[in-house]
Amino acid sequence: MKSLNFFIALLSLLSLATITKSQDPSYLYHSCSNDTTYTRNSTFQTNLILLLFSLLSDAPRNNLNGFYNSSIGLDPDDVYGMFLCRGDVDKNTCQICVALAAKEAIQRCPVQKVVVLWYDLCLLRYSNRAFFATMDQDPGVFMFKSDQNIADEPERFNRLVATTMNYTVTQATIATSGGKKFAVGEYFTKSPNLYSLAQCTPDLSSSDCNRCLRIAISILPSCCSQRPGVSILYPSCNVRYETFKFYNITTVAAKPPPPPPSPLTRPKGKGHVSIIVIVAIVISIAVSMVLFCMGFSFLRRRARKNRVSLPEKDDGDEISTVESLQFDLSSIEAATNNFSPDNKLGEGGFGEVYKAWKQWTNGTALELMDASLGDSYSRNEITRCLHIALLCVQEDPKNRPKLTTIVLMLNSFSVTPPLPRKPAYCVKSRTGSKPLSVNDMSITELYPR
């Protein structure tokens, strides 16, 4: 018992000595399982104290990604533990948060063997069973301020949350094995702005991380619709969004720069695809999608004008001229791989709409890549190239990056591209009927949005 009191006192001194120099961590929630407990002054308690000391003392040297795990003892008194600090905090703040969490865990769960405790800046977990590299969503909790709600355009806000969280989750899961699986996102609108965060423990595989985060954001519509700020906490992952910036983006570690481009000529044997080839493929997909939609729309309008001449409606959202949208059938067939059904998303007023945008919003952009390329490309580079390509085909020219910016984004990961919006001409159409026929036959006109 004396050793436990000494340990708690030491933790208090460690946290108080440096807490004024760092961001103050805030306690969120804890879970103690009463299914398994230990007796005071037992071998398990001794091992637990040694484990917590190990996490604290080894953390500054070994937590390259704000994460560290360890185990001590032999069955049945073995104990496994880990901590995960938020991806934007420095090592000193991380150590302070872990010390506070260890102290809080001992006091709130004095005899429980299975404990999970969350602060806003870190997570501490220990158990009498091995859980490393295993996705766990039990226990789980969601948190929000119950007295607040988004009153203006709630449906638009919910769509904004879904789009931003999908993007952030995708970015968090593309980290390499063992790397920091952490990402933040920012979406600026007239009101309100949205800031998002997604993180997994680095010992998870990319597929387990993606599954954990997708499950977390899937409950947002049912638990937290129209809430201006929400946190969903699991032992293996967590997500959060707010209408204010709650993270320090300047301390988020920059992604490593991409490797130099490989020669255009493919080497013999098993090699890697050139970055130039990858960029060409991704941009071609996005440009082909826009060219087809524009060309097909023009062909339909010209065919309709050959049948009947009707006065044009003055609509500020409609296309006022079509002289620059002339494409022959061979160009359209080439752009769509001869109208391949593999690329078809559905039917709309512009004809067959192709799928690059939906793959991006669903977080499955890598499915656009040719399966024959295998693993000869970087997931990170492909996602970034498609991101840039979608920015290049934005409907408003002001939202398209300049050529110098594109070159900079392709050659450096220090620049974070803004979130793309839905590209031009890839939306459904509306139809309207006008009673202008002399023989009671209806004529339907298509108006692009």
Coordinates of C-alpha atoms in Angstrom, one line a residue:
M1 CA 0.0 0.0 0.0
K2 CA 2.9 2.3 0.7
S3 CA 4.3 1.7 -2.7
L4 CA 1.0 2.7 -4.3
N5 CA 0.8 5.9 -2.3
F6 CA 4.4 6.7 -3.2
F7 CA 3.6 6.1 -6.9
I8 CA 0.6 8.4 -6.8
A9 CA 2.6 11.1 -5.1
L10 CA 5.3 10.8 -7.7
L11 CA 2.8 11.1 -10.5
S12 CA 1.4 14.3 -8.9
L13 CA 4.8 15.9 -8.7
L14 CA 5.7 14.9 -12.2
S15 CA 2.5 16.5 -13.7
L16 CA 2.5 19.6 -11.5
A17 CA 6.2 20.4 -12.1
T18 CA 5.7 21.0 -15.9
I19 CA 2.0 21.4 -16.4
T20 CA 2.3 25.2 -16.6
K21 CA 4.6 25.0 -19.6
S22 CA 2.3 22.9 -21.8
Q23 CA -1.3 22.6 -22.9
D24 CA -3.5 21.5 -20.0
P25 CA -5.0 18.1 -20.7
S26 CA -8.7 17.7 -19.8
Y27 CA -10.3 14.5 -18.4
L28 CA -13.1 13.1 -20.5
Y29 CA -14.2 9.6 -19.5
H30 CA -13.1 6.3 -18.0
S31 CA -14.2 2.7 -17.9
C32 CA -13.4 0.1 -15.2
S33 CA -14.5 -3.5 -15.7
N34 CA -15.6 -5.2 -12.4
D35 CA -15.4 -8.6 -14.0
T36 CA -11.7 -9.0 -13.0
T37 CA -10.2 -7.4 -9.9
Y38 CA -7.0 -7.8 -7.9
T39 CA -6.2 -7.6 -4.2
R40 CA -4.0 -4.9 -2.7
N41 CA -0.3 -5.6 -2.3
S42 CA -0.6 -8.5 -4.7
T43 CA 1.8 -9.5 -7.4
F44 CA -0.5 -8.1 -10.0
Q45 CA -0.6 -4.7 -8.3
T46 CA 3.2 -4.7 -8.2
N47 CA 3.4 -5.5 -11.9
L48 CA 0.9 -2.8 -12.7
I49 CA 2.9 -0.1 -10.9
L50 CA 6.1 -1.3 -12.7
L51 CA 4.2 -1.2 -16.0
L52 CA 3.0 2.4 -15.4
F53 CA 6.5 3.4 -14.4
S54 CA 7.8 1.8 -17.7
L55 CA 5.2 3.7 -19.8
L56 CA 6.3 7.0 -18.2
S57 CA 10.0 6.5 -18.1
D58 CA 10.3 5.0 -21.6
A59 CA 7.8 7.3 -23.2
P60 CA 10.2 10.2 -24.0
R61 CA 12.7 7.8 -25.8
N62 CA 10.3 5.4 -27.6
N63 CA 7.1 7.1 -28.4
L64 CA 8.0 8.2 -32.0
N65 CA 4.4 8.4 -32.9
G66 CA 2.9 9.4 -29.6
F67 CA 2.3 5.7 -28.8
Y68 CA 4.0 3.1 -26.7
N69 CA 3.0 -0.3 -25.3
S70 CA 4.6 -2.8 -23.0
S71 CA 3.9 -5.8 -20.8
I72 CA 5.3 -7.1 -17.5
G73 CA 4.9 -10.3 -15.5
L74 CA 3.9 -13.9 -16.1
D75 CA 0.5 -15.5 -16.2
P76 CA -1.7 -15.2 -14.2
D77 CA -0.2 -11.9 -13.0
D78 CA 0.9 -10.4 -16.3
V79 CA -0.3 -7.0 -17.2
Y80 CA -0.4 -5.2 -20.6
G81 CA -0.5 -1.5 -21.1
M82 CA -0.3 1.3 -23.7
F83 CA -0.8 5.0 -24.2
L84 CA -1.7 7.0 -27.3
C85 CA -1.3 10.7 -27.4
R86 CA -3.1 12.9 -29.8
G87 CA -1.2 13.4 -33.0
D88 CA -0.6 17.1 -32.7
V89 CA 0.9 17.2 -29.1
D90 CA 4.6 17.3 -28.4
K91 CA 6.5 14.7 -26.3
N92 CA 6.5 16.8 -23.1
T93 CA 2.7 17.4 -23.2
C94 CA 2.2 13.7 -24.0
Q95 CA 4.2 12.6 -21.0
I96 CA 2.3 15.0 -18.7
C97 CA -1.0 13.7 -20.0
V98 CA 0.0 10.1 -19.5
A99 CA 1.1 10.9 -15.9
L100 CA -2.2 12.5 -15.2
A101 CA -4.1 9.6 -16.7
A102 CA -2.1 7.0 -14.7
K103 CA -2.8 8.9 -11.5
E104 CA -6.5 9.2 -12.4
A105 CA -6.8 5.5 -13.4
I106 CA -5.3 4.3 -10.0
Q107 CA -7.7 6.6 -8.1
R108 CA -10.9 5.9 -10.1
C109 CA -10.2 2.2 -10.6
P110 CA -8.3 1.1 -7.5
V111 CA -8.7 -2.7 -7.8
Q112 CA -9.9 -3.3 -11.4
K113 CA -7.6 -5.1 -13.8
V114 CA -9.2 -3.8 -17.1
V115 CA -9.1 0.0 -17.4
V116 CA -9.5 2.5 -20.2
L117 CA -9.2 6.2 -19.5
W118 CA -9.5 9.1 -22.0
Y119 CA -8.2 12.7 -21.8
D120 CA -8.6 15.1 -24.7
L121 CA -4.9 14.8 -25.4
C122 CA -4.2 11.1 -24.6
L123 CA -5.5 7.6 -23.9
L124 CA -4.3 5.2 -21.3
R125 CA -5.2 1.6 -21.2
Y126 CA -4.2 -1.5 -19.3
S127 CA -5.5 -5.1 -18.9
N128 CA -4.7 -8.6 -17.7
R129 CA -5.1 -9.8 -21.3
A130 CA -3.1 -9.1 -24.4
F131 CA -4.8 -6.6 -26.7
F132 CA -1.9 -5.2 -28.8
A133 CA -2.6 -4.9 -32.6
T134 CA -6.3 -5.8 -32.0
M135 CA -9.2 -3.6 -32.9
D136 CA -11.4 -3.0 -29.9
Q137 CA -14.6 -0.9 -29.8
D138 CA -15.7 -2.0 -26.3
P139 CA -16.1 0.1 -24.3
G140 CA -17.1 3.0 -26.4
V141 CA -18.7 6.4 -25.7
F142 CA -19.9 9.4 -27.6
M143 CA -19.8 12.9 -26.1
F144 CA -21.4 16.3 -27.0
K145 CA -22.9 19.3 -25.4
S146 CA -26.5 18.5 -24.9
D147 CA -27.7 22.1 -24.8
Q148 CA -26.4 23.1 -28.2
N149 CA -27.8 22.4 -31.7
I150 CA -27.3 23.7 -35.3
A151 CA -30.5 25.6 -36.0
D152 CA -29.7 27.1 -39.4
E153 CA -29.8 24.7 -42.4
P154 CA -29.3 21.5 -40.3
E155 CA -29.4 19.2 -43.3
R156 CA -26.7 21.1 -45.0
F157 CA -24.6 20.9 -41.8
N158 CA -25.1 17.2 -41.5
R159 CA -23.9 16.7 -45.1
L160 CA -20.9 18.9 -44.4
V161 CA -20.0 16.7 -41.4
A162 CA -20.4 13.5 -43.4
T163 CA -18.2 14.8 -46.2
T164 CA -15.5 16.2 -44.0
M165 CA -15.3 13.1 -41.7
N166 CA -15.1 10.8 -44.7
Y167 CA -12.2 12.7 -46.0
T168 CA -10.4 12.9 -42.7
V169 CA -10.9 9.1 -42.0
T170 CA -9.4 8.3 -45.5
Q171 CA -6.3 10.4 -44.7
A172 CA -5.8 8.8 -41.3
T173 CA -5.9 5.3 -42.7
I174 CA -3.3 5.7 -45.5
A175 CA -0.3 5.9 -43.1
T176 CA 2.3 3.2 -43.6
S177 CA 2.4 0.2 -41.2
G178 CA 3.5 1.4 -37.8
G179 CA 3.2 5.0 -38.7
K180 CA 1.1 7.7 -37.0
K181 CA -2.5 7.0 -38.1
F182 CA -3.7 10.5 -37.5
A183 CA -5.3 13.2 -39.7
V184 CA -7.1 16.5 -39.3
G185 CA -9.4 18.3 -41.7
E186 CA -10.7 21.8 -42.2
Y187 CA -13.8 22.9 -44.2
F188 CA -14.4 26.6 -44.5
T189 CA -17.9 27.8 -45.3
K190 CA -19.9 31.0 -44.8
S191 CA -21.1 29.6 -41.4
P192 CA -20.0 27.6 -39.6
N193 CA -16.5 26.3 -40.4
L194 CA -15.8 22.7 -39.5
Y195 CA -12.7 21.1 -38.0
S196 CA -12.3 17.4 -37.8
L197 CA -9.9 14.8 -36.4
A198 CA -9.4 11.0 -36.8
Q199 CA -6.9 8.7 -35.1
C200 CA -6.1 5.0 -34.6
T201 CA -3.5 3.3 -32.5
P202 CA -0.4 2.8 -34.8
D203 CA -0.3 -1.0 -34.1
L204 CA -3.5 -1.5 -36.0
S205 CA -3.4 -2.5 -39.7
S206 CA -4.7 0.0 -42.2
S207 CA -7.8 -2.2 -42.8
D208 CA -8.6 -2.5 -39.1
C209 CA -8.0 1.3 -38.6
N210 CA -10.3 2.1 -41.5
R211 CA -13.0 -0.3 -40.1
C212 CA -12.8 1.2 -36.6
L213 CA -13.1 4.8 -37.9
R214 CA -15.9 4.0 -40.3
I215 CA -17.9 2.4 -37.6
A216 CA -17.3 5.4 -35.4
I217 CA -18.6 8.0 -38.0
S218 CA -21.5 5.7 -39.0
I219 CA -23.2 6.3 -35.7
L220 CA -23.0 10.1 -36.1
P221 CA -26.4 10.5 -37.8
S222 CA -28.3 8.5 -35.2
C223 CA -26.5 9.8 -32.0
C224 CA -25.4 13.3 -32.8
S225 CA -27.3 14.9 -35.7
Q226 CA -27.0 18.7 -35.9
R227 CA -24.6 18.8 -32.9
P228 CA -21.9 21.5 -33.4
G229 CA -19.2 19.3 -31.7
V230 CA -19.0 15.6 -31.1
S231 CA -16.3 13.1 -29.9
I232 CA -16.6 9.3 -30.3
L233 CA -14.1 7.4 -28.2
Y234 CA -13.1 3.7 -28.6
P235 CA -10.0 1.9 -27.2
S236 CA -8.5 1.5 -30.7
C237 CA -9.6 4.7 -32.4
N238 CA -11.4 8.0 -32.0
V239 CA -13.0 10.8 -34.1
R240 CA -14.0 14.3 -33.3
Y241 CA -15.3 17.4 -35.0
E242 CA -16.0 21.0 -33.8
T243 CA -16.9 24.3 -35.2
F244 CA -13.7 25.8 -33.7
K245 CA -10.1 24.8 -34.2
F246 CA -9.2 22.5 -31.2
Y247 CA -5.9 21.2 -32.4
N248 CA -2.5 22.7 -33.0
I249 CA -2.0 22.1 -36.7
T250 CA 1.6 23.6 -36.7
T251 CA 2.8 20.6 -34.6
V252 CA 1.2 17.9 -36.8
A253 CA 4.2 16.1 -38.3
A254 CA 4.6 16.7 -42.0
K255 CA 4.3 13.7 -44.3
P256 CA 7.6 12.6 -45.8
P257 CA 8.3 14.0 -49.3
P258 CA 7.6 11.6 -52.1
P259 CA 10.5 9.6 -53.6
P260 CA 12.1 11.0 -56.8
P261 CA 10.3 10.1 -60.0
S262 CA 11.5 6.9 -61.6
P263 CA 12.5 6.8 -65.3
L264 CA 9.7 6.7 -67.8
T265 CA 11.1 3.4 -69.3
R266 CA 10.0 0.5 -67.2
P267 CA 12.9 -1.6 -65.9
K268 CA 13.0 -5.3 -66.5
G269 CA 11.6 -7.5 -63.8
K270 CA 9.4 -6.3 -60.9
G271 CA 9.7 -2.5 -60.7
H272 CA 7.7 0.5 -59.6
V273 CA 5.4 2.7 -61.7
S274 CA 6.7 6.2 -62.4
I275 CA 5.0 9.0 -60.5
I276 CA 4.5 10.8 -63.8
V277 CA 2.6 7.8 -65.1
I278 CA 0.5 7.8 -61.9
V279 CA -0.3 11.5 -62.2
A280 CA -1.2 11.1 -65.9
I281 CA -3.6 8.2 -65.1
V282 CA -5.4 10.0 -62.3
I283 CA -5.8 13.3 -64.1
S284 CA -6.9 11.6 -67.2
I285 CA -9.7 9.9 -65.3
A286 CA -11.0 13.2 -63.9
V287 CA -10.7 15.1 -67.2
S288 CA -12.3 12.3 -69.1
M289 CA -15.3 12.4 -66.8
V290 CA -15.8 16.1 -67.4
L291 CA -15.3 15.9 -71.1
F292 CA -17.8 13.2 -71.5
C293 CA -20.5 15.0 -69.5
M294 CA -19.9 18.2 -71.4
G295 CA -19.9 16.5 -74.8
F296 CA -22.9 14.3 -74.2
S297 CA -24.9 17.3 -72.9
F298 CA -24.1 19.3 -76.1
L299 CA -25.1 16.4 -78.4
R300 CA -28.4 16.0 -76.7
R301 CA -29.1 19.7 -76.9
R302 CA -28.2 19.9 -80.5
A303 CA -30.4 16.9 -81.3
R304 CA -33.3 18.5 -79.5
K305 CA -32.9 21.8 -81.4
N306 CA -33.1 19.8 -84.7
R307 CA -36.6 18.5 -83.7
V308 CA -38.2 21.7 -82.3
S309 CA -37.2 25.3 -81.8
L310 CA -38.2 26.7 -78.5
P311 CA -37.4 30.1 -76.9
E312 CA -34.6 29.8 -74.4
K313 CA -35.5 30.5 -70.7
D314 CA -33.3 33.1 -69.0
D315 CA -31.7 31.1 -66.2
G316 CA -28.6 32.3 -64.5
D317 CA -27.5 28.8 -63.8
E318 CA -27.7 27.5 -67.4
I319 CA -25.0 27.4 -70.0
S320 CA -25.3 30.5 -72.2
T321 CA -23.1 29.2 -75.1
V322 CA -22.2 25.8 -76.5
E323 CA -19.6 26.8 -79.2
S324 CA -16.7 25.5 -77.1
L325 CA -18.4 22.2 -76.2
Q326 CA -18.0 20.5 -79.6
F327 CA -16.6 16.9 -79.4
D328 CA -16.9 14.2 -82.0
L329 CA -18.1 10.7 -81.1
S330 CA -14.7 9.2 -81.3
S331 CA -13.4 11.6 -78.6
I332 CA -16.2 10.7 -76.3
E333 CA -15.7 7.0 -76.9
A334 CA -12.0 7.3 -76.1
A335 CA -12.8 9.4 -73.0
T336 CA -15.2 6.7 -71.6
N337 CA -13.4 3.6 -72.8
N338 CA -16.1 3.0 -75.4
F339 CA -18.9 3.7 -72.9
S340 CA -17.6 0.9 -70.7
P341 CA -20.3 -0.3 -68.2
D342 CA -17.5 -0.8 -65.6
N343 CA -17.3 3.0 -65.3
K344 CA -21.0 3.6 -65.2
L345 CA -22.5 5.1 -62.1
G346 CA -26.1 5.7 -63.1
E347 CA -28.4 7.5 -65.5
G348 CA -29.1 11.2 -65.2
G349 CA -30.1 14.2 -67.3
F350 CA -26.5 14.3 -68.8
G351 CA -26.6 10.6 -69.7
E352 CA -24.1 8.2 -68.1
V353 CA -22.3 9.8 -65.2
Y354 CA -18.9 8.4 -64.3
K355 CA -17.6 7.5 -61.0
A356 CA -14.4 9.2 -59.9
W357 CA -16.3 11.7 -57.6
K358 CA -18.3 9.1 -55.8
Q359 CA -15.3 6.8 -55.2
W360 CA -13.6 9.8 -53.6
T361 CA -16.5 10.8 -51.3
N362 CA -16.9 7.1 -50.2
G363 CA -13.2 6.8 -49.2
T364 CA -12.5 4.2 -51.9
A365 CA -10.5 6.3 -54.4
L366 CA -7.9 3.6 -54.8
E367 CA -10.4 1.3 -56.5
L368 CA -10.0 3.6 -59.5
M369 CA -6.5 2.2 -60.0
D370 CA -5.8 -0.6 -62.5
A371 CA -5.6 -3.9 -60.6
S372 CA -2.7 -5.0 -62.8
L373 CA -0.5 -2.4 -61.1
G374 CA -0.5 -4.5 -58.0
D375 CA 1.5 -3.0 -55.1
S376 CA 3.9 -1.0 -57.3
Y377 CA 2.6 2.4 -56.2
S378 CA 2.2 4.4 -53.0
R379 CA -1.3 4.7 -51.6
N380 CA -0.4 8.1 -50.2
E381 CA 0.7 9.4 -53.6
I382 CA -2.3 8.0 -55.5
T383 CA -4.8 9.6 -53.0
R384 CA -2.9 13.0 -53.2
C385 CA -2.8 12.9 -57.0
L386 CA -6.5 12.2 -57.3
H387 CA -7.2 15.0 -54.7
I388 CA -5.2 17.4 -56.9
A389 CA -6.9 16.2 -60.1
L390 CA -10.4 16.8 -58.6
L391 CA -9.3 20.3 -57.7
C392 CA -8.3 20.9 -61.4
V393 CA -11.9 20.2 -62.6
Q394 CA -13.8 22.4 -60.2
E395 CA -16.8 24.1 -61.7
D396 CA -15.8 27.6 -60.5
P397 CA -12.4 28.5 -62.2
K398 CA -11.5 30.5 -59.0
N399 CA -11.4 27.2 -57.1
R400 CA -9.0 25.6 -59.5
P401 CA -5.3 25.7 -58.4
K402 CA -2.7 27.5 -60.5
L403 CA -0.2 25.5 -62.4
T404 CA 2.6 26.6 -60.1
T405 CA 0.5 25.5 -57.1
I406 CA -0.2 22.1 -58.8
V407 CA 3.6 21.5 -59.3
L408 CA 4.3 22.5 -55.7
M409 CA 1.6 20.1 -54.4
L410 CA 2.8 17.3 -56.5
N411 CA 6.4 17.7 -55.4
S412 CA 6.0 18.5 -51.8
F413 CA 3.8 17.3 -48.9
S414 CA 4.3 20.5 -47.0
V415 CA 1.3 22.1 -48.8
T416 CA -2.2 20.8 -47.7
P417 CA -4.7 20.9 -50.7
P418 CA -8.2 22.3 -49.9
L419 CA -11.1 19.9 -50.0
P420 CA -12.5 19.5 -53.5
R421 CA -16.2 20.1 -54.2
K422 CA -18.4 18.2 -56.6
P423 CA -16.9 18.7 -60.1
A424 CA -18.8 20.5 -62.9
Y425 CA -21.6 18.7 -64.9
C426 CA -21.6 15.6 -62.6
V427 CA -25.0 16.1 -61.0
K428 CA -28.5 15.0 -61.8
S429 CA -30.7 17.1 -64.0
R430 CA -34.3 18.4 -63.6
T431 CA -36.9 18.1 -66.2
G432 CA -39.8 20.3 -67.1
S433 CA -42.8 20.0 -69.4
K434 CA -44.1 22.9 -71.6
P435 CA -47.5 22.6 -73.3
L436 CA -46.3 24.1 -76.6
S437 CA -47.3 21.3 -79.0
V438 CA -50.0 21.8 -81.6
N439 CA -51.0 18.1 -81.6
D440 CA -51.2 17.5 -77.8
M441 CA -47.8 15.7 -77.7
S442 CA -45.7 16.7 -74.7
I443 CA -42.1 18.0 -75.2
T444 CA -39.7 17.7 -72.3
E445 CA -36.7 19.9 -71.9
L446 CA -33.6 19.1 -69.8
Y447 CA -32.0 21.9 -67.9
P448 CA -28.5 21.3 -66.5
R449 CA -28.0 22.5 -63.0

